[in-house]
Coordinates of C-alpha atoms in Angstrom, one line a residue:
Chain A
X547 CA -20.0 -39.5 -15.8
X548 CA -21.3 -38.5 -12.4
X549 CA -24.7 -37.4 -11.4
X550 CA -24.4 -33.7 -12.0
X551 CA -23.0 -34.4 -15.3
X552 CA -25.7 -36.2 -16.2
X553 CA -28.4 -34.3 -15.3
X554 CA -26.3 -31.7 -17.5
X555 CA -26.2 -33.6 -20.1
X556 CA -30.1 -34.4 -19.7
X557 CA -30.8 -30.9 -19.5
X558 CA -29.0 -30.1 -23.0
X559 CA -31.0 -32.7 -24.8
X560 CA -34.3 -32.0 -23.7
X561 CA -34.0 -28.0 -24.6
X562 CA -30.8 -26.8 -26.1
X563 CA -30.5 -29.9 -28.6
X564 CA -33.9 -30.2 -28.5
X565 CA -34.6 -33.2 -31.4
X566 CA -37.1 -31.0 -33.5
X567 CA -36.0 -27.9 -33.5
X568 CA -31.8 -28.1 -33.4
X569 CA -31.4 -31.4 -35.0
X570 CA -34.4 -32.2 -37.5
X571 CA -35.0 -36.1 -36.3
X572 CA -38.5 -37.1 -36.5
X573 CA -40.0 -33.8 -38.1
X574 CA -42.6 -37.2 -40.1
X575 CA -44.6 -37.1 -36.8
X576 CA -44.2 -34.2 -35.4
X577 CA -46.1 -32.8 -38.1
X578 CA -48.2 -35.6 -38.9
X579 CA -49.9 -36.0 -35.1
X580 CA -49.7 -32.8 -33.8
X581 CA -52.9 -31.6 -34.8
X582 CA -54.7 -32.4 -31.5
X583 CA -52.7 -31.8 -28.0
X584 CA -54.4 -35.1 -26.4
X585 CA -53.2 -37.2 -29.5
X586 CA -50.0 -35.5 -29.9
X587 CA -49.4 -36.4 -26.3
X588 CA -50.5 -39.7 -26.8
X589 CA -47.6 -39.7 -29.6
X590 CA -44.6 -38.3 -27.4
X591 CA -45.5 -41.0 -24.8
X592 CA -45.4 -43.8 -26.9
X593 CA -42.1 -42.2 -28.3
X594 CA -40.4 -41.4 -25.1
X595 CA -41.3 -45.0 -24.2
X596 CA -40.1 -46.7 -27.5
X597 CA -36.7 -44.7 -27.4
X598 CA -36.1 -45.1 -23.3
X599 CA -36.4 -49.2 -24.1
X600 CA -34.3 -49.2 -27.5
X601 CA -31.4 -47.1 -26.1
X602 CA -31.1 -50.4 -23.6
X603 CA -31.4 -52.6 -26.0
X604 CA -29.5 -51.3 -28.5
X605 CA -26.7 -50.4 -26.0
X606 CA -26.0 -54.4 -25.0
X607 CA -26.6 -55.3 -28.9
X608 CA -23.3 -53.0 -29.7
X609 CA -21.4 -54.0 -27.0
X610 CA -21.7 -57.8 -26.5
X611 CA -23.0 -58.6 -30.1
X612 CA -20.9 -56.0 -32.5
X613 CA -17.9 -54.7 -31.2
X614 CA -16.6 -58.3 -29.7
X615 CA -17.2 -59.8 -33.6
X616 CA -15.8 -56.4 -34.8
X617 CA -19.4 -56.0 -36.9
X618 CA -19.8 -52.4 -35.9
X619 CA -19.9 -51.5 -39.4
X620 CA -23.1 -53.4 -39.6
X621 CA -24.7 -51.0 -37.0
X622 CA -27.3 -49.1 -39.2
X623 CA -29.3 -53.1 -40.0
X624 CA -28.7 -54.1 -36.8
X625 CA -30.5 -51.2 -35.0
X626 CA -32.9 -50.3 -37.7
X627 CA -34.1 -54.4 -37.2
X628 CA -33.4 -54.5 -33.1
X629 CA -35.9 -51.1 -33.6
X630 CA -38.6 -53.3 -35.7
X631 CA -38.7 -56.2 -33.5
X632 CA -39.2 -54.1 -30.2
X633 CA -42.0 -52.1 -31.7
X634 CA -43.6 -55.3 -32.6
X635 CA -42.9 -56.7 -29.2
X636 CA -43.9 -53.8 -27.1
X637 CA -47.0 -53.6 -29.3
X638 CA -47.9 -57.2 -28.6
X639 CA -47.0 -57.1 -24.8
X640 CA -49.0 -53.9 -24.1
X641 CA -51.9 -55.3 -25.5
X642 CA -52.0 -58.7 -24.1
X643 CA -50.7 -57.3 -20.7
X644 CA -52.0 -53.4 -20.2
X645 CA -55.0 -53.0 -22.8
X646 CA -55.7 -49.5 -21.8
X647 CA -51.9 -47.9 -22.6
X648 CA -52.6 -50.3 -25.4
X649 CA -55.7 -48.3 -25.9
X650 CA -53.9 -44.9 -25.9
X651 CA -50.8 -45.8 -27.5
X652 CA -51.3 -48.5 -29.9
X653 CA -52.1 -46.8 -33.1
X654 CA -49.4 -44.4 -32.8
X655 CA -46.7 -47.9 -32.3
X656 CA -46.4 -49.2 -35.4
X657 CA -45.3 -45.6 -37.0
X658 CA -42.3 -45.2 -34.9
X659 CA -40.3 -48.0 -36.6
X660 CA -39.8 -45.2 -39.6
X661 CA -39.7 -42.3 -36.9
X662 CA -35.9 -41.0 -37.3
X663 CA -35.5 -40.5 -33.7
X664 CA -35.7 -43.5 -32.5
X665 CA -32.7 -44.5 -34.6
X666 CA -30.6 -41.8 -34.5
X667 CA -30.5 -41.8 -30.5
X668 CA -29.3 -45.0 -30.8
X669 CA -26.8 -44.1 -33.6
X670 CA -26.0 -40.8 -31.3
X671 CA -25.1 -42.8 -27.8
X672 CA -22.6 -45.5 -30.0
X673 CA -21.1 -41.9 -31.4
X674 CA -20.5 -40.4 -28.1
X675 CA -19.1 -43.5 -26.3
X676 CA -22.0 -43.3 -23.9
X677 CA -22.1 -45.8 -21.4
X678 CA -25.5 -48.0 -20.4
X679 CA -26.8 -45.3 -17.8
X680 CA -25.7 -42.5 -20.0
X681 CA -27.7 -44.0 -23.0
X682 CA -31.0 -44.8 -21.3
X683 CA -30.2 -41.2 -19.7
X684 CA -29.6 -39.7 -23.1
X685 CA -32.4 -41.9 -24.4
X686 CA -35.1 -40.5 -22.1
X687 CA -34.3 -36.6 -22.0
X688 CA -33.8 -36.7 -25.9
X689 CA -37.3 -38.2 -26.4
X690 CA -39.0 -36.2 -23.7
X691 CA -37.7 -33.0 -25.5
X692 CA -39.3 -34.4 -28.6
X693 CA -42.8 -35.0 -26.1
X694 CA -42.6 -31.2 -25.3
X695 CA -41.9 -30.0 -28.2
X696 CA -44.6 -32.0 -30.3
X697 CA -47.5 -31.2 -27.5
X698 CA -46.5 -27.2 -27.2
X699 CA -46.4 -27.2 -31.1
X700 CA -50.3 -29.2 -31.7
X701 CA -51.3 -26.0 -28.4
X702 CA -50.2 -23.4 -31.2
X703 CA -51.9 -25.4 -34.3
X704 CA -54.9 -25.4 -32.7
X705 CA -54.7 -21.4 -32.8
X706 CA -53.5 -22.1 -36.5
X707 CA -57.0 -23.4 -37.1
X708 CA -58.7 -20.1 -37.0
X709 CA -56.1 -18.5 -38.8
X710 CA -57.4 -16.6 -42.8
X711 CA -54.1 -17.1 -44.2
X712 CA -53.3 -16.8 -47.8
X713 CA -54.7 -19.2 -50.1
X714 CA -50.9 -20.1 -51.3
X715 CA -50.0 -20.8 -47.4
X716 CA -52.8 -23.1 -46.4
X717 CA -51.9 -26.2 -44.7
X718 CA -48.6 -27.1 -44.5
X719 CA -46.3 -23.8 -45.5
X720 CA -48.5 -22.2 -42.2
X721 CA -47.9 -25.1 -40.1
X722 CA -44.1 -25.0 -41.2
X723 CA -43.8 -21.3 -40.6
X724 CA -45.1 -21.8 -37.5
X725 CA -42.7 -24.4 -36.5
X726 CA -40.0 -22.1 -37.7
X727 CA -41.3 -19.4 -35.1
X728 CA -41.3 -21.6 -32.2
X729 CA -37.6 -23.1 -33.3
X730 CA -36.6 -19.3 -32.9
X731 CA -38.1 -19.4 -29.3
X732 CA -36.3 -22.5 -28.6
X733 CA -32.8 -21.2 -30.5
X734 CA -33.0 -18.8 -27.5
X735 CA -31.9 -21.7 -25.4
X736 CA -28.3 -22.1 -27.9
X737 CA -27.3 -19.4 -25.5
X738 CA -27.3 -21.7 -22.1
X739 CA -23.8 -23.2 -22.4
X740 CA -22.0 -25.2 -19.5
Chain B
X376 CA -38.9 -44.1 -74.2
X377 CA -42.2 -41.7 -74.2
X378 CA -43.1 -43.8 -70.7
X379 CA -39.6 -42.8 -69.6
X380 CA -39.9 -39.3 -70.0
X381 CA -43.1 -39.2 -68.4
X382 CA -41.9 -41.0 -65.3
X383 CA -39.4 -38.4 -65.2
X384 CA -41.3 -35.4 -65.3
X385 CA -43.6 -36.9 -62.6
X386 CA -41.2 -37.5 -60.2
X387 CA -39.4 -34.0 -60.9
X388 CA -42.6 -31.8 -61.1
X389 CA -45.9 -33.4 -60.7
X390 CA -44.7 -35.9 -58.1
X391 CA -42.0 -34.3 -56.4
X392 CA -41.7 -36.1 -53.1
X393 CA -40.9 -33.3 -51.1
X394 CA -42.3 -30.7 -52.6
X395 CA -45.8 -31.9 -53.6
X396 CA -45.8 -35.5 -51.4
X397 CA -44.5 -33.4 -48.4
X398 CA -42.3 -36.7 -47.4
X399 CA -38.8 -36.8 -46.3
X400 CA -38.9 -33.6 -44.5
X401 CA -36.1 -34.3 -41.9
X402 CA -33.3 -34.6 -44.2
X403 CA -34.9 -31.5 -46.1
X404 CA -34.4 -29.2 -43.2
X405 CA -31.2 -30.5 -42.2
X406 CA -28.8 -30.9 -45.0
X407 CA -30.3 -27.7 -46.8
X408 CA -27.3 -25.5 -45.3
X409 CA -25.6 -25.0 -48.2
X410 CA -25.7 -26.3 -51.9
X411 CA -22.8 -28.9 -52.0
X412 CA -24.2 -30.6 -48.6
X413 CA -27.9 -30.7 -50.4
X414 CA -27.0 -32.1 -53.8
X415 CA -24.6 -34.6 -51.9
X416 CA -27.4 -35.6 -49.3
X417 CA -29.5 -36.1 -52.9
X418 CA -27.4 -38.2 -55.1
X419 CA -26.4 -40.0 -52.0
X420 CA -30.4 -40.7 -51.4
X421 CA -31.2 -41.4 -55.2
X422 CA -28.5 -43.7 -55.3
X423 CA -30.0 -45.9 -52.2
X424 CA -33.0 -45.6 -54.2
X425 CA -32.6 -46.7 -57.2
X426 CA -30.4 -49.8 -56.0
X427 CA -33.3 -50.6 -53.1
X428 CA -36.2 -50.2 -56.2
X429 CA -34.0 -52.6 -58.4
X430 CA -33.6 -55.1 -55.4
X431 CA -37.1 -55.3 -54.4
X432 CA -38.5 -55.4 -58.0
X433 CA -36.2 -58.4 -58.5
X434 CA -37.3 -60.4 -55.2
X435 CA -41.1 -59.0 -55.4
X436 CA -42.4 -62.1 -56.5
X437 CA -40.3 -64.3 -53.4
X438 CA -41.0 -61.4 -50.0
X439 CA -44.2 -63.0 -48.3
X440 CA -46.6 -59.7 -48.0
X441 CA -46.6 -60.3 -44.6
X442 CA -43.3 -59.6 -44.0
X443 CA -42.4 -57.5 -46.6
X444 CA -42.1 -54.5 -44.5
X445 CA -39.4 -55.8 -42.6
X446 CA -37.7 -57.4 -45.8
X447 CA -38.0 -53.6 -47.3
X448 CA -36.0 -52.4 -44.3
X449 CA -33.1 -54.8 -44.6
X450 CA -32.6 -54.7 -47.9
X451 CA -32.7 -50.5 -47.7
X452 CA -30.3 -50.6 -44.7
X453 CA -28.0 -52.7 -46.8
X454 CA -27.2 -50.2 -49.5
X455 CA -27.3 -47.4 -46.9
X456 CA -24.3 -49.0 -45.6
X457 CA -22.6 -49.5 -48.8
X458 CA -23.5 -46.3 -49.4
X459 CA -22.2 -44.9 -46.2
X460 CA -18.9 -46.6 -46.0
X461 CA -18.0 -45.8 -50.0
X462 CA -18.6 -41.9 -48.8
X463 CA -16.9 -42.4 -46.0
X464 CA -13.9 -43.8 -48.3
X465 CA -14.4 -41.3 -51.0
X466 CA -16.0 -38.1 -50.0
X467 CA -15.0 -37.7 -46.7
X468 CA -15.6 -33.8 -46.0
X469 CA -18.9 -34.6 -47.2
X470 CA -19.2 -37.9 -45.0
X471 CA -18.7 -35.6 -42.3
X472 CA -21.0 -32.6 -42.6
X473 CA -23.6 -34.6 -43.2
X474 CA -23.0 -36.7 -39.9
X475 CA -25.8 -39.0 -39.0
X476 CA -27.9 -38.4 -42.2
X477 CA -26.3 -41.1 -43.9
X478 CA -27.6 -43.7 -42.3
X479 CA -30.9 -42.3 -41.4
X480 CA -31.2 -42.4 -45.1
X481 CA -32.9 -46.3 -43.9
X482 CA -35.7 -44.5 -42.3
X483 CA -36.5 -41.7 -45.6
X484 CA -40.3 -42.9 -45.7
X485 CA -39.8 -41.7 -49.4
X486 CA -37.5 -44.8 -50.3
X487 CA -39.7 -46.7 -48.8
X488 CA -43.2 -45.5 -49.7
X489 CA -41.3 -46.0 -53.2
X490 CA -40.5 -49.7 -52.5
X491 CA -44.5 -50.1 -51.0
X492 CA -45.9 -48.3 -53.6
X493 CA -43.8 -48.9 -57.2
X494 CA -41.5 -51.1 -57.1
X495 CA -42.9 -54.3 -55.3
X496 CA -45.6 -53.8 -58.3
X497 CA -43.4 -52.8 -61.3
X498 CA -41.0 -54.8 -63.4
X499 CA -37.2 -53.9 -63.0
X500 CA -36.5 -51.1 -65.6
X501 CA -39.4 -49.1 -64.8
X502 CA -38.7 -49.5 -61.0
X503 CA -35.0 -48.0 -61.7
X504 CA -36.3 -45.3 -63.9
X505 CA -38.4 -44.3 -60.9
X506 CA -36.1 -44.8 -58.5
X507 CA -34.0 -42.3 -60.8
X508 CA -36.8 -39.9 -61.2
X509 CA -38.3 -39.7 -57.6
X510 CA -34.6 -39.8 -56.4
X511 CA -34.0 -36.4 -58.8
X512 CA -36.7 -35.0 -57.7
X513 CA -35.7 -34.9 -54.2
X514 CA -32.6 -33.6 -55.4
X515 CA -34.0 -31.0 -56.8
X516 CA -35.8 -30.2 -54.0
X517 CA -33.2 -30.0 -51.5
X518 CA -30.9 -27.7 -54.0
X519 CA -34.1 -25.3 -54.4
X520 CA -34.2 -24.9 -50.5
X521 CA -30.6 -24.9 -49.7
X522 CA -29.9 -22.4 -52.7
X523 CA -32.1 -19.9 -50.7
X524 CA -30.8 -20.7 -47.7
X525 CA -27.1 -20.3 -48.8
X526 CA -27.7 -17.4 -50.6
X527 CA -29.6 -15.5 -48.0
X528 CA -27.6 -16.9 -45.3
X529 CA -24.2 -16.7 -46.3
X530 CA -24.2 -14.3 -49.6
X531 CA -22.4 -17.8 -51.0
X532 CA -23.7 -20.1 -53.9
X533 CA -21.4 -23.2 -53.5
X534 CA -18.8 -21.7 -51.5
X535 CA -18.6 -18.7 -54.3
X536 CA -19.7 -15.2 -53.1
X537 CA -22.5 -14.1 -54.5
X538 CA -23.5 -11.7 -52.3
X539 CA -21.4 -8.9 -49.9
X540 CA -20.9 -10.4 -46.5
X541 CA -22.7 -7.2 -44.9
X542 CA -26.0 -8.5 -46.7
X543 CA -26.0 -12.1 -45.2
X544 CA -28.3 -13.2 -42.4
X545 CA -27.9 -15.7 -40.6
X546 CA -31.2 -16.9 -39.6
X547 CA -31.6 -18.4 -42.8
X548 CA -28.9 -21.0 -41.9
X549 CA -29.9 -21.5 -38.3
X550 CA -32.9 -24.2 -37.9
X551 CA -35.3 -22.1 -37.4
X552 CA -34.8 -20.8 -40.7
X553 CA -35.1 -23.8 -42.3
X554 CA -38.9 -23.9 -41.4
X555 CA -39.8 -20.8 -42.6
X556 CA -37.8 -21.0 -45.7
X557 CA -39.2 -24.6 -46.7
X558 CA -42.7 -23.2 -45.8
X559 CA -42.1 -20.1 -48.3
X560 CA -40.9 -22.8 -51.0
X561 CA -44.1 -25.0 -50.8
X562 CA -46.5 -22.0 -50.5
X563 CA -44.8 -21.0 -54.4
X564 CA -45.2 -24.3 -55.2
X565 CA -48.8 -24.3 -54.1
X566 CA -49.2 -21.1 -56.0
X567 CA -48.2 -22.1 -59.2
X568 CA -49.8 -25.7 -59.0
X569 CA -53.2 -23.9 -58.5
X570 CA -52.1 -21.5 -61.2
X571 CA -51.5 -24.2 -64.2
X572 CA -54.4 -26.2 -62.4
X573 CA -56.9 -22.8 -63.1
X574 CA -55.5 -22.6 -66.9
X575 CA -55.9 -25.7 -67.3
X576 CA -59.6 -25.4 -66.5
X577 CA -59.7 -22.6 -68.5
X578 CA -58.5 -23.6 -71.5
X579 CA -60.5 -26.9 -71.5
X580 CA -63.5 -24.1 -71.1
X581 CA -62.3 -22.6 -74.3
X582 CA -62.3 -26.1 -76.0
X583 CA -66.0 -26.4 -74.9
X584 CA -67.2 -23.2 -76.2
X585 CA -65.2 -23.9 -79.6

């Protein structure tokens, strides 16, 4: 791929195949944290950086570790655990090394282990042959499209707030209904093809 | 047998995972395109589940707590791939609607919230009836979405029409349509749990004045 197609490539991730709301991976914390813009920020950051640093990881675990001992059936354990361990690592290094990301991000690290999107980019850049650039590439747009979609959603939940609805729709039906509407705005984007 | 039934019924109605837990959600908005992709996504999941409860029932006494998160993870993955590679063999249109759900079956928090919460407490047979149960229930759940969403979207109940093709809309099977129509589905749920829950109170009121 060369640059242009990359940025292409980029650009498709972060709002035509936008992880929430075209392909339903992580929709656990994009509901759970986005009641409060700061935190849900707080979230997508510690997201983006999770997913940037697995897609590298898991990258040179497929090609040196599984496809040269034919093992790439063996792909789900081996990224869901290469997933684990980084979390753990990244958790331990920002806190011994830069407390105050620590500070900001640390409560949110331990959930992403169990967020879908960090393992199904991984699983997506083995399925499209993508190369190491391409993957950290594909990596970084697909979690910053998760970022912006998880911060613009906890600006209309704080609207929510106010909101009288029915008793029936309290909570989480008027949350999802509301994620619904904003998945139409971004359907708008299914249009923008290369 | 009467425990049994009772496990059963919690995990279809009072329990549901999805519908009263609110977990799983991804695989709930995804797969809920049409019936056949729903109840395949299910069984598919309950299967996982009951095999992963079994497993970690058996070994609860040997996983160090510490770890035990981790040791839930592998032994989940496991029987996703077993899992994954026996659909790929067997049901292989399936295999391939369903794409990358498969193996993010490993990160369905209610497989493992089951493991954390049931089965590293439970002896084996109990921890395989609720791996049955809570595995049904999510079944159930995804059919009751993706039945609306076929129907609506489509005019199609399991690739029969139902409806006149003029009559379908296709929001319904677009994403955004998944939202609104698992919002609706929750909101009835919601209405009817408060409704049993306020004649419940009110026939334990009648009991009182008796």
């Amino acid at each position: 791929m060369n640059f242009g197609e990359i940025l292409l490539m980029m650009f498709t991730a972060i709002l035509v195949e936008n992880f929430i709301f075209s392909r339903f991976y992580g929709i656990c914390p994009f509901l759970g944290v986005s009641s409060q813009p700061d935190t849900a920020l707080g979230m997508g950051l510690a997201v983006t950086f999770v997913i940037t640093i697995s897609s590298a990881v898991t990258w040179a675990v497929y090609e040196f570790l599984l496809l040269p001992f034919e093992l790439d059936f063996l792909k789900t354990i081996a990224f869901i655990l290469v997933i684990a361990a980084l979390v753990q690592f990244i958790e331990m290094f920002l806190r011994k090394f830069i407390p105050s990301l620590y500070a900001s991000l640390g409560i949110y690290l331990p959930l992403i282990t169990t967020n879908c999107a960090v393992l199904s980019s991984a699983l997506l850049n083995v399925q499209n042959g993508y190369g190491f650039i391409e993957s950290v590439c594909f990596g970084l747009a697909a979690s910053l499209g998760f970022t912006l979609a998880i911060v613009v959603f906890a600006g209309v939940r704080a609207r929510l707030r106010d909101a009288k609805p029915p008793k029936s729709f309290e909570g989480f039906p008027l949350t999802l209904i509301a994620a619904g509407l904003l998945a139409m705005a971004f359907a708008g984007f299914s249009g923008v093809r290369f | 047998m009467k425990q049994f039934i009772k496990q059963l019924k919690n995990g279809l109605i009072d329990q549901n995972p999805v519908l009263v837990q609110l977990l799983g959600m991804c695989p709930t908005l995804a797969t809920t395109t049409s019936v056949d992709n729903a109840l395949g996504m299910g069984l598919a999941a309950t299967a996982v589940l009951i095999c992963s409860n079994v497993m970690i029932s058996l070994l609860r006494k040997l996983i160090p707590s510490q770890v035990r998160i981790a040791a839930y993870i592998v032994i989940i993955s496991g029987f996703v791939t077993a899992v994954e590679l026996l659909m790929r063999a067997y049901f292989y249109p399936l295999y391939q609607s369903l794409g990358l759900f498969i193996p993010l079956i490993v990160v369905n928090c209610i497989i493992l919230a089951r493991a954390e919460a049931f089965a590293s407490k439970n002896r084996v047979l109990p921890s395989a009836v609720d791996g049955l149960s809570m595995g049904l229930g999510f079944t159930l759940a995804l059919v009751l979405v993706a039945t609306v969403r076929e129907l609506l979207g489509m005019g199609t109940l399991m690739g029969v029409r139902i409806l006149p093709e003029a009559l379908s809309m296709t929001f319904f099977i677009l994403p955004c349509g998944a939202f609104v129509t698992l919002g609706f589905v929750i909101a009835a749920v919601q209405k009817l749990r408060s409704h049993r829950a306020k004649k419940a109170a009110d026939d334990h009121d009648g009991e009182v004045d008796a």
